[in-house]
Amino acid sequence: MTSYSLDKWAKMIQTATPTALLDVRHLVAFVLGKSIHEIGLCASLNPEQEVQLRQYIKRRLEGEPIAYIIGQWDFYGLTLQLNRHTLIPRPETEQLVDAVLANDSLVRTRLLEVVDLGTGSGAIALALASQRPKWSFTAIDNNLAALACAQENFQLQSWQHDGVRFMCKDWCQWQDVATQFDLIVANPPYIASDDPHIMAEVSQYEPHKALFSIDSGLHDIRVIIKWSVANLSDGGWLYLEHGFDQAGEVVRYAKAMGLTDVTCYKDYSGHDRFISARLYR
């Protein structure tokens, strides 16, 4: 075993990423089979582990996100497996989960029907399910590879929940005629194809169908709002993530479609990032 300073490895990729040292800590932790919290500024690697780390660093230098290199990422206290058909879950979406859990009208001890539209890795549905064992969850995605990832993540959790089902469906076409939902959650595609703010490693590696939407990024958001009006129970809630500059249009459309109690929430950067809204019949 040879001890290495993580700064040495970080210098190799510091031109490619502003989070070089953190990235190296993630990679070293994965190679050693440890938590990132167990990794300091030095680490001992055997020759095989060093070769593996060098391969990972090469991929990072080429722009591949850390989450895809190691094939997993943490979200709301859960370690989720990822593949190229699933978005990398982000802290902003954890805030959406926080907002749902803080809503006192969504009673934690009562059976509520919840649907996660475009579940991807299952991040939102599983984070909520881990905190609300009495709720019933339907997680849908129109990509079988993404849905398989979500199902695997559910099976890997240490907690048990009997009320989670996964379905391969397209939200543009699907309607569960037997169920009206008390809560609809979604992190849909909302990026315009010509958005100048999108980072290269996002556009090159993450699934385009989960990122980009037509009509300035608003098409899927409008579809989901319209779908929610048809599928929410009386007094049911919609929680929807959107782009940093889309709040005005999203709020306007939600109100035009008959939703009330429309509230905007800011992300960690101070941008309006998602809304909640309610439907009364």
PDB file of C-alpha atoms in Angstrom:
ATOM      1  CA  MET A   1       0.000   0.000   0.000  1.00  0.00           C
ATOM      2  CA  THR A   2       1.227   3.468  -0.887  1.00  0.00           C
ATOM      3  CA  SER A   3      -0.057   6.642   0.771  1.00  0.00           C
ATOM      4  CA  TYR A   4      -0.989   9.492  -1.572  1.00  0.00           C
ATOM      5  CA  SER A   5      -1.937  13.099  -0.988  1.00  0.00           C
ATOM      6  CA  LEU A   6      -5.320  13.798  -2.531  1.00  0.00           C
ATOM      7  CA  ASP A   7      -4.003  17.216  -3.576  1.00  0.00           C
ATOM      8  CA  LYS A   8      -1.730  15.400  -6.023  1.00  0.00           C
ATOM      9  CA  TRP A   9      -4.672  13.801  -7.744  1.00  0.00           C
ATOM     10  CA  ALA A  10      -6.759  16.968  -7.574  1.00  0.00           C
ATOM     11  CA  LYS A  11      -4.093  18.935  -9.437  1.00  0.00           C
ATOM     12  CA  MET A  12      -4.504  16.544 -12.352  1.00  0.00           C
ATOM     13  CA  ILE A  13      -8.118  17.598 -12.897  1.00  0.00           C
ATOM     14  CA  GLN A  14      -8.253  21.124 -11.484  1.00  0.00           C
ATOM     15  CA  THR A  15      -8.328  22.594 -14.994  1.00  0.00           C
ATOM     16  CA  ALA A  16     -11.394  20.506 -15.807  1.00  0.00           C
ATOM     17  CA  THR A  17     -13.513  21.139 -12.713  1.00  0.00           C
ATOM     18  CA  PRO A  18     -13.748  23.763  -9.950  1.00  0.00           C
ATOM     19  CA  THR A  19     -14.490  20.973  -7.444  1.00  0.00           C
ATOM     20  CA  ALA A  20     -11.333  18.970  -8.112  1.00  0.00           C
ATOM     21  CA  LEU A  21     -10.529  17.986  -4.531  1.00  0.00           C
ATOM     22  CA  LEU A  22     -14.119  17.008  -3.758  1.00  0.00           C
ATOM     23  CA  ASP A  23     -14.272  14.995  -6.977  1.00  0.00           C
ATOM     24  CA  VAL A  24     -11.089  13.132  -6.056  1.00  0.00           C
ATOM     25  CA  ARG A  25     -12.445  12.390  -2.583  1.00  0.00           C
ATOM     26  CA  HIS A  26     -15.533  10.843  -4.196  1.00  0.00           C
ATOM     27  CA  LEU A  27     -13.381   8.724  -6.516  1.00  0.00           C
ATOM     28  CA  VAL A  28     -10.966   7.598  -3.808  1.00  0.00           C
ATOM     29  CA  ALA A  29     -13.859   6.723  -1.508  1.00  0.00           C
ATOM     30  CA  PHE A  30     -15.445   4.625  -4.241  1.00  0.00           C
ATOM     31  CA  VAL A  31     -12.183   2.829  -5.050  1.00  0.00           C
ATOM     32  CA  LEU A  32     -11.652   2.035  -1.361  1.00  0.00           C
ATOM     33  CA  GLY A  33     -15.289   1.091  -0.768  1.00  0.00           C
ATOM     34  CA  LYS A  34     -15.707   3.762   1.876  1.00  0.00           C
ATOM     35  CA  SER A  35     -17.927   6.751   2.559  1.00  0.00           C
ATOM     36  CA  ILE A  36     -16.628  10.109   1.393  1.00  0.00           C
ATOM     37  CA  HIS A  37     -16.811  11.187   5.041  1.00  0.00           C
ATOM     38  CA  GLU A  38     -14.117   8.616   5.856  1.00  0.00           C
ATOM     39  CA  ILE A  39     -11.689  10.097   3.346  1.00  0.00           C
ATOM     40  CA  GLY A  40      -9.254  12.768   4.524  1.00  0.00           C
ATOM     41  CA  LEU A  41      -6.512  14.533   2.589  1.00  0.00           C
ATOM     42  CA  CYS A  42      -4.374  11.391   2.290  1.00  0.00           C
ATOM     43  CA  ALA A  43      -5.255   7.840   1.334  1.00  0.00           C
ATOM     44  CA  SER A  44      -3.407   4.546   0.997  1.00  0.00           C
ATOM     45  CA  LEU A  45      -3.962   2.624  -2.237  1.00  0.00           C
ATOM     46  CA  ASN A  46      -2.577  -0.662  -3.467  1.00  0.00           C
ATOM     47  CA  PRO A  47      -1.304  -0.866  -7.070  1.00  0.00           C
ATOM     48  CA  GLU A  48      -4.620  -2.217  -8.413  1.00  0.00           C
ATOM     49  CA  GLN A  49      -6.581   0.562  -6.715  1.00  0.00           C
ATOM     50  CA  GLU A  50      -4.182   3.164  -8.080  1.00  0.00           C
ATOM     51  CA  VAL A  51      -4.703   1.904 -11.622  1.00  0.00           C
ATOM     52  CA  GLN A  52      -8.466   2.044 -11.114  1.00  0.00           C
ATOM     53  CA  LEU A  53      -8.257   5.593  -9.734  1.00  0.00           C
ATOM     54  CA  ARG A  54      -6.162   6.740 -12.690  1.00  0.00           C
ATOM     55  CA  GLN A  55      -8.794   5.348 -15.073  1.00  0.00           C
ATOM     56  CA  TYR A  56     -11.531   7.243 -13.243  1.00  0.00           C
ATOM     57  CA  ILE A  57      -9.502  10.453 -13.226  1.00  0.00           C
ATOM     58  CA  LYS A  58      -8.997  10.134 -16.983  1.00  0.00           C
ATOM     59  CA  ARG A  59     -12.780   9.875 -17.443  1.00  0.00           C
ATOM     60  CA  ARG A  60     -13.274  12.939 -15.235  1.00  0.00           C
ATOM     61  CA  LEU A  61     -10.727  14.875 -17.286  1.00  0.00           C
ATOM     62  CA  GLU A  62     -12.807  14.042 -20.354  1.00  0.00           C
ATOM     63  CA  GLY A  63     -15.799  15.699 -18.679  1.00  0.00           C
ATOM     64  CA  GLU A  64     -17.771  12.702 -17.437  1.00  0.00           C
ATOM     65  CA  PRO A  65     -19.679  13.560 -14.228  1.00  0.00           C
ATOM     66  CA  ILE A  66     -18.526  11.872 -11.028  1.00  0.00           C
ATOM     67  CA  ALA A  67     -21.971  10.355 -10.453  1.00  0.00           C
ATOM     68  CA  TYR A  68     -21.807   8.420 -13.726  1.00  0.00           C
ATOM     69  CA  ILE A  69     -18.207   7.338 -13.163  1.00  0.00           C
ATOM     70  CA  ILE A  70     -19.026   5.738  -9.830  1.00  0.00           C
ATOM     71  CA  GLY A  71     -22.586   4.830 -10.867  1.00  0.00           C
ATOM     72  CA  GLN A  72     -24.292   6.208  -7.785  1.00  0.00           C
ATOM     73  CA  TRP A  73     -25.140   9.414  -5.942  1.00  0.00           C
ATOM     74  CA  ASP A  74     -26.588  10.420  -2.601  1.00  0.00           C
ATOM     75  CA  PHE A  75     -29.993  12.053  -2.408  1.00  0.00           C
ATOM     76  CA  TYR A  76     -31.925  12.846   0.756  1.00  0.00           C
ATOM     77  CA  GLY A  77     -29.909  10.359   2.793  1.00  0.00           C
ATOM     78  CA  LEU A  78     -30.326   7.598   0.215  1.00  0.00           C
ATOM     79  CA  THR A  79     -27.552   6.202  -1.961  1.00  0.00           C
ATOM     80  CA  LEU A  80     -29.084   5.781  -5.422  1.00  0.00           C
ATOM     81  CA  GLN A  81     -27.714   3.772  -8.304  1.00  0.00           C
ATOM     82  CA  LEU A  82     -27.618   5.681 -11.601  1.00  0.00           C
ATOM     83  CA  ASN A  83     -27.301   4.909 -15.290  1.00  0.00           C
ATOM     84  CA  ARG A  84     -27.094   7.028 -18.428  1.00  0.00           C
ATOM     85  CA  HIS A  85     -30.903   7.047 -18.674  1.00  0.00           C
ATOM     86  CA  THR A  86     -31.331   8.800 -15.313  1.00  0.00           C
ATOM     87  CA  LEU A  87     -30.583  12.367 -14.303  1.00  0.00           C
ATOM     88  CA  ILE A  88     -28.113  13.016 -11.514  1.00  0.00           C
ATOM     89  CA  PRO A  89     -30.270  14.043  -8.520  1.00  0.00           C
ATOM     90  CA  ARG A  90     -29.465  17.528  -7.279  1.00  0.00           C
ATOM     91  CA  PRO A  91     -29.786  19.462  -4.003  1.00  0.00           C
ATOM     92  CA  GLU A  92     -32.491  21.716  -5.482  1.00  0.00           C
ATOM     93  CA  THR A  93     -34.761  18.696  -5.845  1.00  0.00           C
ATOM     94  CA  GLU A  94     -34.126  17.804  -2.207  1.00  0.00           C
ATOM     95  CA  GLN A  95     -35.723  21.168  -1.425  1.00  0.00           C
ATOM     96  CA  LEU A  96     -38.845  20.065  -3.281  1.00  0.00           C
ATOM     97  CA  VAL A  97     -38.985  16.978  -1.057  1.00  0.00           C
ATOM     98  CA  ASP A  98     -38.517  19.196   2.006  1.00  0.00           C
ATOM     99  CA  ALA A  99     -41.424  21.390   0.928  1.00  0.00           C
ATOM    100  CA  VAL A 100     -43.738  18.408   0.473  1.00  0.00           C
ATOM    101  CA  LEU A 101     -42.839  17.001   3.886  1.00  0.00           C
ATOM    102  CA  ALA A 102     -43.406  20.403   5.509  1.00  0.00           C
ATOM    103  CA  ASN A 103     -46.979  20.620   4.154  1.00  0.00           C
ATOM    104  CA  ASP A 104     -49.140  19.881   7.199  1.00  0.00           C
ATOM    105  CA  SER A 105     -52.258  19.343   5.096  1.00  0.00           C
ATOM    106  CA  LEU A 106     -50.601  16.246   3.617  1.00  0.00           C
ATOM    107  CA  VAL A 107     -51.221  14.165   6.709  1.00  0.00           C
ATOM    108  CA  ARG A 108     -48.376  11.752   7.301  1.00  0.00           C
ATOM    109  CA  THR A 109     -50.455   9.131   9.107  1.00  0.00           C
ATOM    110  CA  ARG A 110     -53.225   8.891   6.517  1.00  0.00           C
ATOM    111  CA  LEU A 111     -53.158   6.866   3.313  1.00  0.00           C
ATOM    112  CA  LEU A 112     -52.476   9.308   0.503  1.00  0.00           C
ATOM    113  CA  GLU A 113     -52.125   8.447  -3.166  1.00  0.00           C
ATOM    114  CA  VAL A 114     -48.937   9.952  -4.608  1.00  0.00           C
ATOM    115  CA  VAL A 115     -47.577   9.837  -8.160  1.00  0.00           C
ATOM    116  CA  ASP A 116     -44.053  10.784  -9.262  1.00  0.00           C
ATOM    117  CA  LEU A 117     -44.118  11.681 -12.952  1.00  0.00           C
ATOM    118  CA  GLY A 118     -40.851  10.880 -14.729  1.00  0.00           C
ATOM    119  CA  THR A 119     -39.286   9.175 -11.739  1.00  0.00           C
ATOM    120  CA  GLY A 120     -35.861   8.522 -13.319  1.00  0.00           C
ATOM    121  CA  SER A 121     -33.685   6.985 -10.585  1.00  0.00           C
ATOM    122  CA  GLY A 122     -36.687   7.106  -8.253  1.00  0.00           C
ATOM    123  CA  ALA A 123     -35.130   9.943  -6.241  1.00  0.00           C
ATOM    124  CA  ILE A 124     -38.264  11.919  -5.332  1.00  0.00           C
ATOM    125  CA  ALA A 125     -40.594   8.959  -4.825  1.00  0.00           C
ATOM    126  CA  LEU A 126     -38.111   7.019  -2.699  1.00  0.00           C
ATOM    127  CA  ALA A 127     -37.094  10.028  -0.621  1.00  0.00           C
ATOM    128  CA  LEU A 128     -40.754  10.660   0.196  1.00  0.00           C
ATOM    129  CA  ALA A 129     -41.467   6.960   0.764  1.00  0.00           C
ATOM    130  CA  SER A 130     -38.573   6.751   3.226  1.00  0.00           C
ATOM    131  CA  GLN A 131     -40.255   9.441   5.314  1.00  0.00           C
ATOM    132  CA  ARG A 132     -43.932   8.590   4.800  1.00  0.00           C
ATOM    133  CA  PRO A 133     -44.567   4.846   5.241  1.00  0.00           C
ATOM    134  CA  LYS A 134     -48.358   5.334   5.280  1.00  0.00           C
ATOM    135  CA  TRP A 135     -48.503   6.880   1.822  1.00  0.00           C
ATOM    136  CA  SER A 136     -48.999   4.923  -1.418  1.00  0.00           C
ATOM    137  CA  PHE A 137     -46.651   5.737  -4.317  1.00  0.00           C
ATOM    138  CA  THR A 138     -46.835   5.253  -8.066  1.00  0.00           C
ATOM    139  CA  ALA A 139     -43.581   6.045  -9.863  1.00  0.00           C
ATOM    140  CA  ILE A 140     -43.814   6.261 -13.647  1.00  0.00           C
ATOM    141  CA  ASP A 141     -41.270   6.747 -16.401  1.00  0.00           C
ATOM    142  CA  ASN A 142     -41.468   6.121 -20.128  1.00  0.00           C
ATOM    143  CA  ASN A 143     -37.889   4.800 -20.256  1.00  0.00           C
ATOM    144  CA  LEU A 144     -37.551   1.147 -19.266  1.00  0.00           C
ATOM    145  CA  ALA A 145     -33.858   1.458 -18.379  1.00  0.00           C
ATOM    146  CA  ALA A 146     -34.582   4.366 -16.057  1.00  0.00           C
ATOM    147  CA  LEU A 147     -37.519   2.534 -14.499  1.00  0.00           C
ATOM    148  CA  ALA A 148     -35.365  -0.548 -13.902  1.00  0.00           C
ATOM    149  CA  CYS A 149     -32.876   1.680 -12.101  1.00  0.00           C
ATOM    150  CA  ALA A 150     -35.633   3.096  -9.883  1.00  0.00           C
ATOM    151  CA  GLN A 151     -36.871  -0.407  -9.047  1.00  0.00           C
ATOM    152  CA  GLU A 152     -33.338  -1.504  -8.166  1.00  0.00           C
ATOM    153  CA  ASN A 153     -32.931   1.513  -5.901  1.00  0.00           C
ATOM    154  CA  PHE A 154     -36.141   0.652  -4.114  1.00  0.00           C
ATOM    155  CA  GLN A 155     -34.990  -2.931  -3.567  1.00  0.00           C
ATOM    156  CA  LEU A 156     -31.619  -1.762  -2.210  1.00  0.00           C
ATOM    157  CA  GLN A 157     -33.085   0.350   0.582  1.00  0.00           C
ATOM    158  CA  SER A 158     -32.851  -0.928   4.142  1.00  0.00           C
ATOM    159  CA  TRP A 159     -36.362   0.269   4.993  1.00  0.00           C
ATOM    160  CA  GLN A 160     -39.503  -1.534   3.900  1.00  0.00           C
ATOM    161  CA  HIS A 161     -42.525   0.008   2.193  1.00  0.00           C
ATOM    162  CA  ASP A 162     -45.425  -2.013   0.807  1.00  0.00           C
ATOM    163  CA  GLY A 163     -47.024   0.838  -1.107  1.00  0.00           C
ATOM    164  CA  VAL A 164     -44.597   1.596  -3.945  1.00  0.00           C
ATOM    165  CA  ARG A 165     -45.290   0.514  -7.529  1.00  0.00           C
ATOM    166  CA  PHE A 166     -43.419   1.260 -10.748  1.00  0.00           C
ATOM    167  CA  MET A 167     -45.027   1.656 -14.171  1.00  0.00           C
ATOM    168  CA  CYS A 168     -43.653   2.309 -17.652  1.00  0.00           C
ATOM    169  CA  LYS A 169     -45.967   5.075 -18.842  1.00  0.00           C
ATOM    170  CA  ASP A 170     -45.844   8.372 -20.728  1.00  0.00           C
ATOM    171  CA  TRP A 171     -47.470  11.194 -18.774  1.00  0.00           C
ATOM    172  CA  CYS A 172     -48.732  12.696 -22.036  1.00  0.00           C
ATOM    173  CA  GLN A 173     -50.938   9.667 -22.647  1.00  0.00           C
ATOM    174  CA  TRP A 174     -51.482   7.875 -19.344  1.00  0.00           C
ATOM    175  CA  GLN A 175     -54.440   8.266 -17.043  1.00  0.00           C
ATOM    176  CA  ASP A 176     -55.158   6.003 -14.095  1.00  0.00           C
ATOM    177  CA  VAL A 177     -58.933   5.911 -14.302  1.00  0.00           C
ATOM    178  CA  ALA A 178     -59.137   4.040 -10.984  1.00  0.00           C
ATOM    179  CA  THR A 179     -57.187   6.588  -8.952  1.00  0.00           C
ATOM    180  CA  GLN A 180     -57.252  10.268  -8.187  1.00  0.00           C
ATOM    181  CA  PHE A 181     -54.023  11.427  -6.623  1.00  0.00           C
ATOM    182  CA  ASP A 182     -53.700  13.455  -3.448  1.00  0.00           C
ATOM    183  CA  LEU A 183     -50.190  14.528  -4.443  1.00  0.00           C
ATOM    184  CA  ILE A 184     -48.444  14.812  -7.805  1.00  0.00           C
ATOM    185  CA  VAL A 185     -44.696  15.486  -7.846  1.00  0.00           C
ATOM    186  CA  ALA A 186     -42.490  15.990 -10.890  1.00  0.00           C
ATOM    187  CA  ASN A 187     -39.076  17.178 -11.961  1.00  0.00           C
ATOM    188  CA  PRO A 188     -39.782  17.267 -15.707  1.00  0.00           C
ATOM    189  CA  PRO A 189     -37.627  18.334 -18.662  1.00  0.00           C
ATOM    190  CA  TYR A 190     -37.646  22.127 -18.592  1.00  0.00           C
ATOM    191  CA  ILE A 191     -34.487  23.307 -20.351  1.00  0.00           C
ATOM    192  CA  ALA A 192     -34.779  25.044 -23.715  1.00  0.00           C
ATOM    193  CA  SER A 193     -32.607  23.456 -26.389  1.00  0.00           C
ATOM    194  CA  ASP A 194     -30.748  26.740 -26.931  1.00  0.00           C
ATOM    195  CA  ASP A 195     -30.244  27.551 -23.238  1.00  0.00           C
ATOM    196  CA  PRO A 196     -26.775  29.181 -22.950  1.00  0.00           C
ATOM    197  CA  HIS A 197     -26.476  28.332 -19.246  1.00  0.00           C
ATOM    198  CA  ILE A 198     -26.382  24.549 -19.678  1.00  0.00           C
ATOM    199  CA  MET A 199     -22.980  23.089 -18.772  1.00  0.00           C
ATOM    200  CA  ALA A 200     -21.214  20.908 -21.327  1.00  0.00           C
ATOM    201  CA  GLU A 201     -20.917  17.931 -18.988  1.00  0.00           C
ATOM    202  CA  VAL A 202     -24.682  18.073 -18.445  1.00  0.00           C
ATOM    203  CA  SER A 203     -25.651  18.321 -22.115  1.00  0.00           C
ATOM    204  CA  GLN A 204     -23.093  15.732 -23.212  1.00  0.00           C
ATOM    205  CA  TYR A 205     -23.701  13.066 -20.575  1.00  0.00           C
ATOM    206  CA  GLU A 206     -27.154  13.359 -19.030  1.00  0.00           C
ATOM    207  CA  PRO A 207     -30.225  12.050 -20.907  1.00  0.00           C
ATOM    208  CA  HIS A 208     -31.559  14.701 -23.285  1.00  0.00           C
ATOM    209  CA  LYS A 209     -35.173  13.559 -23.020  1.00  0.00           C
ATOM    210  CA  ALA A 210     -35.044  14.174 -19.277  1.00  0.00           C
ATOM    211  CA  LEU A 211     -33.467  17.612 -19.710  1.00  0.00           C
ATOM    212  CA  PHE A 212     -34.844  19.426 -22.742  1.00  0.00           C
ATOM    213  CA  SER A 213     -38.354  20.443 -23.680  1.00  0.00           C
ATOM    214  CA  ILE A 214     -39.772  22.398 -26.602  1.00  0.00           C
ATOM    215  CA  ASP A 215     -41.562  25.773 -26.395  1.00  0.00           C
ATOM    216  CA  SER A 216     -38.710  27.417 -24.479  1.00  0.00           C
ATOM    217  CA  GLY A 217     -38.600  24.466 -22.103  1.00  0.00           C
ATOM    218  CA  LEU A 218     -42.240  24.817 -21.041  1.00  0.00           C
ATOM    219  CA  HIS A 219     -44.042  22.113 -23.029  1.00  0.00           C
ATOM    220  CA  ASP A 220     -43.766  19.274 -20.506  1.00  0.00           C
ATOM    221  CA  ILE A 221     -44.530  21.578 -17.588  1.00  0.00           C
ATOM    222  CA  ARG A 222     -47.786  22.652 -19.269  1.00  0.00           C
ATOM    223  CA  VAL A 223     -48.684  19.032 -20.020  1.00  0.00           C
ATOM    224  CA  ILE A 224     -48.162  18.059 -16.385  1.00  0.00           C
ATOM    225  CA  ILE A 225     -50.197  20.982 -15.074  1.00  0.00           C
ATOM    226  CA  LYS A 226     -53.059  20.060 -17.409  1.00  0.00           C
ATOM    227  CA  TRP A 227     -52.689  16.382 -16.432  1.00  0.00           C
ATOM    228  CA  SER A 228     -52.814  17.355 -12.759  1.00  0.00           C
ATOM    229  CA  VAL A 229     -56.122  19.186 -13.181  1.00  0.00           C
ATOM    230  CA  ALA A 230     -57.620  15.979 -14.571  1.00  0.00           C
ATOM    231  CA  ASN A 231     -56.061  13.602 -12.027  1.00  0.00           C
ATOM    232  CA  LEU A 232     -55.858  15.377  -8.659  1.00  0.00           C
ATOM    233  CA  SER A 233     -58.350  14.628  -5.934  1.00  0.00           C
ATOM    234  CA  ASP A 234     -60.380  17.443  -4.399  1.00  0.00           C
ATOM    235  CA  GLY A 235     -57.882  19.475  -2.389  1.00  0.00           C
ATOM    236  CA  GLY A 236     -54.952  17.606  -3.933  1.00  0.00           C
ATOM    237  CA  TRP A 237     -51.514  19.137  -4.395  1.00  0.00           C
ATOM    238  CA  LEU A 238     -49.033  19.523  -7.248  1.00  0.00           C
ATOM    239  CA  TYR A 239     -45.318  20.086  -6.587  1.00  0.00           C
ATOM    240  CA  LEU A 240     -43.403  20.871  -9.754  1.00  0.00           C
ATOM    241  CA  GLU A 241     -39.768  21.818 -10.391  1.00  0.00           C
ATOM    242  CA  HIS A 242     -39.037  24.317 -13.184  1.00  0.00           C
ATOM    243  CA  GLY A 243     -36.266  26.466 -14.644  1.00  0.00           C
ATOM    244  CA  PHE A 244     -34.785  29.447 -12.820  1.00  0.00           C
ATOM    245  CA  ASP A 245     -36.441  31.947 -15.205  1.00  0.00           C
ATOM    246  CA  GLN A 246     -39.777  30.185 -15.781  1.00  0.00           C
ATOM    247  CA  ALA A 247     -41.683  30.947 -12.582  1.00  0.00           C
ATOM    248  CA  GLY A 248     -43.833  33.717 -14.035  1.00  0.00           C
ATOM    249  CA  GLU A 249     -45.109  31.632 -16.935  1.00  0.00           C
ATOM    250  CA  VAL A 250     -45.555  28.505 -14.798  1.00  0.00           C
ATOM    251  CA  VAL A 251     -47.594  30.382 -12.191  1.00  0.00           C
ATOM    252  CA  ARG A 252     -49.693  32.094 -14.868  1.00  0.00           C
ATOM    253  CA  TYR A 253     -50.493  28.802 -16.593  1.00  0.00           C
ATOM    254  CA  ALA A 254     -51.249  26.984 -13.327  1.00  0.00           C
ATOM    255  CA  LYS A 255     -53.761  29.659 -12.335  1.00  0.00           C
ATOM    256  CA  ALA A 256     -55.265  29.743 -15.817  1.00  0.00           C
ATOM    257  CA  MET A 257     -55.879  25.993 -15.569  1.00  0.00           C
ATOM    258  CA  GLY A 258     -57.773  26.420 -12.295  1.00  0.00           C
ATOM    259  CA  LEU A 259     -55.125  25.633  -9.689  1.00  0.00           C
ATOM    260  CA  THR A 260     -55.110  27.760  -6.553  1.00  0.00           C
ATOM    261  CA  ASP A 261     -52.786  28.459  -3.611  1.00  0.00           C
ATOM    262  CA  VAL A 262     -49.937  28.707  -6.103  1.00  0.00           C
ATOM    263  CA  THR A 263     -46.670  29.271  -4.245  1.00  0.00           C
ATOM    264  CA  CYS A 264     -43.119  29.737  -5.552  1.00  0.00           C
ATOM    265  CA  TYR A 265     -40.086  28.359  -3.747  1.00  0.00           C
ATOM    266  CA  LYS A 266     -36.507  29.535  -4.119  1.00  0.00           C
ATOM    267  CA  ASP A 267     -33.483  27.269  -4.460  1.00  0.00           C
ATOM    268  CA  TYR A 268     -30.156  27.620  -2.667  1.00  0.00           C
ATOM    269  CA  SER A 269     -29.056  30.192  -5.237  1.00  0.00           C
ATOM    270  CA  GLY A 270     -32.084  32.387  -4.604  1.00  0.00           C
ATOM    271  CA  HIS A 271     -33.824  31.500  -7.888  1.00  0.00           C
ATOM    272  CA  ASP A 272     -37.499  30.550  -8.081  1.00  0.00           C
ATOM    273  CA  ARG A 273     -37.134  26.802  -8.710  1.00  0.00           C
ATOM    274  CA  PHE A 274     -40.459  25.053  -8.084  1.00  0.00           C
ATOM    275  CA  ILE A 275     -44.093  25.674  -7.278  1.00  0.00           C
ATOM    276  CA  SER A 276     -46.797  24.090  -5.234  1.00  0.00           C
ATOM    277  CA  ALA A 277     -50.441  24.438  -6.192  1.00  0.00           C
ATOM    278  CA  ARG A 278     -53.779  23.002  -5.112  1.00  0.00           C
ATOM    279  CA  LEU A 279     -56.936  21.896  -6.891  1.00  0.00           C
ATOM    280  CA  TYR A 280     -60.414  22.295  -5.454  1.00  0.00           C
ATOM    281  CA  ARG A 281     -63.274  20.646  -7.307  1.00  0.00           C
TER     282      ARG A 281
END
